XYZ file of C-alpha atoms in Angstrom:
371
model
C -0.196 -0.245 -0.333
C 1.856 3.736 -0.611
C 1.044 6.472 1.117
C 1.269 10.239 -0.308
C 3.785 12.010 1.087
C 1.322 13.997 2.997
C 0.125 10.623 4.364
C 3.480 9.971 5.570
C 4.259 13.924 7.075
C 0.456 13.801 9.025
C 1.290 10.834 10.131
C 5.057 11.996 11.231
C 3.136 15.221 12.597
C 0.810 12.801 14.983
C 3.811 10.468 16.511
C 5.627 13.504 17.101
C 2.532 15.378 18.762
C 2.558 11.962 21.570
C 5.657 12.723 22.864
C 5.870 16.505 25.285
C 8.506 17.150 27.316
C 7.491 19.814 30.515
C 8.810 23.288 30.312
C 11.525 22.130 33.227
C 11.986 18.719 31.055
C 9.642 17.512 34.599
C 7.109 15.331 32.042
C 7.744 13.262 29.539
C 4.545 11.714 27.645
C 4.369 9.394 24.586
C 5.891 6.067 22.655
C 8.985 6.927 21.425
C 11.795 8.754 24.514
C 15.337 7.334 23.695
C 17.257 5.975 27.352
C 19.917 8.583 27.190
C 16.927 10.897 27.534
C 15.855 10.472 30.478
C 15.896 12.339 34.266
C 14.486 10.918 36.915
C 11.676 12.690 37.884
C 10.259 12.114 34.353
C 6.530 11.440 33.293
C 5.501 8.288 31.416
C 2.917 6.790 30.148
C 3.181 3.122 29.114
C 1.091 -0.085 29.540
C 2.306 -2.795 31.769
C 3.711 -6.073 29.351
C 4.325 -8.662 32.278
C 3.544 -8.657 36.294
C 5.776 -10.982 38.233
C 4.425 -12.333 42.061
C 7.884 -13.882 42.361
C 9.830 -10.867 41.427
C 6.935 -8.561 43.344
C 7.293 -6.306 39.654
C 5.464 -4.973 36.952
C 6.871 -4.222 33.707
C 6.068 -1.812 31.132
C 6.718 -0.813 28.479
C 6.545 2.986 27.560
C 8.840 3.535 24.521
C 11.311 3.986 24.930
C 14.023 3.222 22.994
C 18.590 2.581 23.701
C 21.021 2.305 20.652
C 22.510 -0.934 20.046
C 25.994 -1.626 18.269
C 26.136 -2.208 14.909
C 23.088 0.682 14.784
C 19.755 0.566 14.762
C 17.676 0.571 18.408
C 15.847 -1.098 20.544
C 12.866 -1.097 22.934
C 13.323 -2.071 25.979
C 11.263 -2.032 29.230
C 10.999 -0.478 32.493
C 10.590 -2.199 36.414
C 8.266 -1.429 38.295
C 8.976 -2.744 41.837
C 5.627 -3.648 44.502
C 6.923 -0.890 46.563
C 6.475 1.587 43.791
C 3.180 1.061 43.557
C 2.252 3.389 46.848
C 0.878 6.272 45.624
C 1.545 9.272 48.324
C 3.538 8.060 50.986
C 5.923 10.935 52.109
C 10.086 10.809 51.921
C 12.485 12.459 53.002
C 15.558 14.330 51.433
C 17.430 11.742 49.017
C 21.148 10.817 49.135
C 21.604 11.063 45.558
C 25.293 9.409 45.333
C 24.687 6.222 47.869
C 21.223 6.024 46.565
C 22.681 5.479 42.535
C 25.505 3.410 44.137
C 22.548 1.603 45.738
C 20.558 0.989 43.267
C 23.469 -0.545 40.922
C 24.216 -3.325 43.619
C 20.584 -3.672 43.166
C 20.209 -4.541 39.424
C 23.452 -6.883 39.233
C 21.903 -8.976 41.141
C 19.127 -9.405 38.609
C 19.330 -10.452 34.069
C 17.601 -7.454 33.339
C 14.308 -8.481 31.009
C 15.245 -5.659 28.658
C 18.885 -7.647 28.231
C 16.943 -10.716 27.816
C 14.536 -8.950 24.960
C 17.264 -7.129 23.397
C 18.249 -9.421 20.785
C 15.183 -9.054 18.787
C 15.470 -6.164 17.207
C 11.877 -3.419 17.309
C 12.003 -1.677 12.850
C 13.951 1.472 13.219
C 12.847 4.107 14.902
C 13.711 6.983 12.006
C 12.757 5.816 8.204
C 14.797 5.908 6.247
C 14.384 8.113 2.908
C 14.380 8.114 -0.596
C 13.510 4.073 -0.435
C 12.807 2.682 -3.606
C 9.348 2.016 -4.754
C 7.368 -0.955 -6.957
C 8.083 1.544 -10.204
C 11.959 2.043 -9.407
C 10.887 5.813 -8.269
C 11.647 7.386 -5.264
C 9.488 7.730 -2.234
C 9.503 8.570 1.277
C 9.089 4.943 3.303
C 6.556 5.259 6.721
C 8.517 5.008 10.588
C 7.086 1.947 11.976
C 7.553 0.312 15.174
C 6.328 -3.562 15.962
C 5.165 -3.814 19.256
C 6.211 -7.757 19.996
C 6.582 -7.607 23.849
C 2.744 -9.477 24.139
C 4.692 -12.616 22.287
C 7.048 -12.757 25.295
C 6.611 -14.058 28.866
C 7.377 -15.144 32.030
C 7.189 -18.093 34.119
C 7.065 -19.091 37.822
C 10.649 -20.054 37.631
C 11.635 -16.918 36.105
C 12.425 -18.482 32.318
C 10.955 -16.209 29.389
C 9.860 -17.074 26.621
C 7.783 -17.279 23.283
C 5.646 -19.457 20.705
C 6.758 -19.810 17.561
C 3.750 -19.094 15.641
C 4.235 -21.954 13.200
C 5.184 -25.197 14.962
C 3.921 -23.153 18.523
C 6.499 -25.231 20.489
C 7.801 -23.227 23.023
C 11.167 -21.253 22.808
C 13.136 -20.007 25.416
C 14.828 -16.994 25.525
C 16.109 -16.906 28.626
C 15.682 -17.103 32.684
C 16.334 -14.100 35.882
C 18.270 -14.647 38.008
C 16.695 -16.812 41.173
C 18.805 -14.529 43.256
C 17.379 -10.927 43.341
C 18.693 -9.905 47.442
C 17.334 -7.261 48.549
C 18.563 -7.414 51.813
C 21.839 -4.704 53.258
C 24.770 -6.402 53.967
C 24.384 -6.502 57.870
C 21.017 -8.977 57.387
C 23.402 -11.333 54.508
C 23.137 -13.750 57.668
C 19.664 -13.423 58.919
C 15.991 -15.464 57.495
C 15.482 -13.701 55.003
C 10.953 -14.702 55.344
C 8.978 -11.802 54.536
C 6.198 -13.735 55.634
C 7.139 -13.405 58.909
C 7.661 -8.978 58.450
C 4.936 -7.710 60.056
C 6.191 -4.050 59.299
C 5.696 -4.737 56.025
C 2.907 -2.424 53.936
C 2.780 -0.175 56.489
C 4.185 3.712 56.452
C 6.163 5.541 58.469
C 3.773 6.781 61.377
C 1.878 3.029 61.285
C 5.665 1.148 61.813
C 5.705 3.977 64.377
C 2.421 2.669 66.143
C 3.405 -0.776 65.644
C 6.587 -0.573 67.271
C 4.718 1.423 69.745
C 1.677 -1.285 70.761
C 4.453 -4.023 70.649
C 6.376 -2.650 73.489
C 3.485 -2.138 75.222
C 2.542 -5.073 74.780
C 5.909 -6.865 76.116
C 5.700 -4.227 79.259
C 2.517 -5.357 80.042
C 3.900 -9.269 79.426
C 0.156 -9.847 77.336
C 2.015 -11.799 74.147
C 4.635 -14.496 74.280
C 8.486 -13.128 72.196
C 6.214 -13.790 69.057
C 4.035 -10.959 67.794
C 0.746 -10.928 66.371
C 0.419 -10.900 63.579
C -0.556 -8.283 61.390
C -2.100 -7.650 57.826
C -0.522 -5.835 55.455
C -2.820 -3.056 54.017
C -2.470 -3.975 49.979
C -2.179 -0.800 47.916
C -5.508 0.236 45.957
C -2.984 1.585 43.373
C -1.159 -2.335 43.071
C -3.726 -3.986 43.405
C -5.246 -2.359 40.466
C -3.269 -3.776 38.180
C -2.839 -5.482 35.084
C -0.955 -7.246 32.403
C -2.213 -4.176 28.825
C -3.131 -1.543 31.597
C -2.007 2.206 30.912
C -0.306 3.961 34.009
C 1.442 6.964 34.635
C 4.563 6.766 36.243
C 7.288 8.051 36.843
C 11.288 7.497 35.568
C 13.299 6.418 39.695
C 16.647 5.800 38.160
C 18.242 5.009 34.873
C 21.114 3.694 34.145
C 22.097 4.550 30.426
C 26.066 2.491 30.774
C 23.497 -0.855 30.928
C 20.791 0.395 29.568
C 18.871 -0.249 32.031
C 15.909 2.511 33.986
C 13.109 1.616 37.414
C 9.687 3.873 37.428
C 7.236 4.265 40.407
C 4.051 5.369 40.866
C 4.203 8.140 43.509
C 5.237 11.603 41.655
C 7.672 12.260 44.825
C 10.926 11.238 43.594
C 11.728 8.363 46.512
C 15.092 7.204 48.396
C 16.083 3.615 48.209
C 18.615 4.320 50.923
C 15.474 5.015 52.751
C 13.518 2.340 51.881
C 16.037 0.002 52.433
C 17.055 1.641 55.526
C 13.487 0.763 57.115
C 13.631 -2.498 55.658
C 16.068 -3.365 57.603
C 14.706 -1.456 61.635
C 11.555 -3.656 60.582
C 13.810 -7.011 60.515
C 15.540 -5.862 63.950
C 12.320 -5.092 66.002
C 10.426 -8.518 64.756
C 13.823 -9.943 65.415
C 14.400 -8.583 68.770
C 10.033 -9.606 68.916
C 10.911 -13.167 68.533
C 13.417 -13.840 70.559
C 12.214 -12.446 74.346
C 15.517 -9.243 73.768
C 12.807 -6.761 72.852
C 11.446 -7.692 76.847
C 14.491 -7.422 78.335
C 15.470 -4.302 77.056
C 12.647 -2.283 78.141
C 13.259 -4.160 81.400
C 16.715 -2.311 81.757
C 15.439 1.058 80.847
C 16.855 3.546 82.887
C 19.462 0.649 84.338
C 23.118 1.463 84.423
C 25.149 -0.865 83.251
C 28.266 -1.833 82.211
C 29.645 -3.042 78.933
C 32.605 -3.450 75.919
C 33.382 -1.772 73.861
C 31.788 -4.072 70.121
C 32.795 -1.367 67.698
C 33.303 2.118 66.728
C 31.013 3.610 64.112
C 33.006 4.275 61.322
C 31.128 7.247 59.683
C 30.592 8.797 63.535
C 32.726 8.508 65.505
C 30.095 9.100 68.212
C 28.173 6.420 67.792
C 29.656 3.639 69.383
C 28.534 -0.623 69.104
C 27.952 -1.965 73.256
C 27.766 -5.281 74.391
C 26.653 -5.406 78.139
C 26.424 -9.250 78.924
C 23.052 -10.692 79.151
C 20.997 -7.910 76.516
C 21.440 -7.120 72.633
C 24.693 -5.387 71.266
C 23.482 -1.406 72.136
C 23.826 1.723 70.353
C 24.844 5.331 71.561
C 23.903 8.530 70.449
C 26.233 11.291 70.572
C 29.137 11.750 72.875
C 27.035 11.014 76.296
C 27.852 12.609 79.896
C 30.491 14.542 79.557
C 31.294 14.010 76.002
C 32.005 10.540 76.024
C 31.994 8.874 73.234
C 35.230 9.991 70.635
C 38.420 8.555 71.720
C 37.156 4.974 72.635
C 37.959 2.461 70.824
C 37.421 -1.473 70.771
C 37.627 -3.718 73.413
C 37.367 -0.176 75.834
C 35.357 -1.668 79.451
C 32.787 1.312 79.712
C 29.166 2.663 82.133
C 26.170 2.423 80.128
C 22.860 3.601 81.201
C 19.811 2.095 78.831
C 17.980 4.348 77.269
C 15.206 1.632 75.945
C 14.532 0.260 72.432
C 16.151 2.789 70.141
C 12.852 3.344 66.789
C 15.503 4.574 64.427
C 17.444 2.060 64.370
C 15.362 -0.823 65.508
C 18.613 -1.550 68.522
C 19.038 -0.506 72.162
C 19.765 2.881 72.647
C 22.402 3.827 75.254
C 24.274 6.584 76.953
C 27.582 5.772 78.047
C 27.795 6.817 81.668
C 30.994 8.690 83.015
C 32.962 6.083 84.717
């Protein structure tokens, strides 16, 4: 079918109009966006092509493309984690450098789905000019984009495959790594059982409320070492997502080197480092409650006891970790009474006052005292 030059121009104009860039680069809409043009916070409209329950993420085709060796471009999908499907949660200021490093470490643990799709090239986004038609005359060819995302499916075991159109046989493209370690280094020796995480899905205020409930229960001795289960509220935004749904999302991070990007439904920039710290604190408090150490901390609150310094923070010399006999490791805040803190070394015997649970760290809080 031949198209007139005017029709070709109309198609190009229509295509260009679908992509809108905000004055402050705060919004990007449309089906054709280069990865190199993406910025954190950019707004995108995309279609969900796959939802993985196992990996707790959705994969969104937002029309983003990246250059490939040898010329041309391929479409890539963005990763929308379950935790990024929650809207309206306020977060603190971002530590940009720390977040970028953690994003890179996190992404190294999983084979990116767009890399698995990279062998299947979409038609070049820029149509070649002056192609010869059947009559041998020069004519402009039409820009076309072939959407092959619906051809691919993801098994429960993480295997990406498509079915041969002729034989109907399953053709395996690749598989996602079984290891998606999303934990802090400090928790590498702890069990990662999300079913037992009583804080999953709670906001900061709800989390602190829950901690208060646990402390009250421990003080009243109405609970055992295992706290009552708490059901996690499901995000209204995430439960409505379906394959094929069109969503408005925002760029959370971009990695031009690896050709990957992640998305969030929250228009407020999120801090990955803050999320990871929150997860660490939740798991620490959960563990303290299960082992009975939380009750011990509360019973010892206000007491002055002897302990030994087991570690000194490398980033803040005022933060010292102290082990008191019969209690879990405690952490000091500030220089303590008389300006103590600086100059203390590992192995040194100190006197501390137990302050109870440090809800910001999920550990026993202490104050260094004068000898």
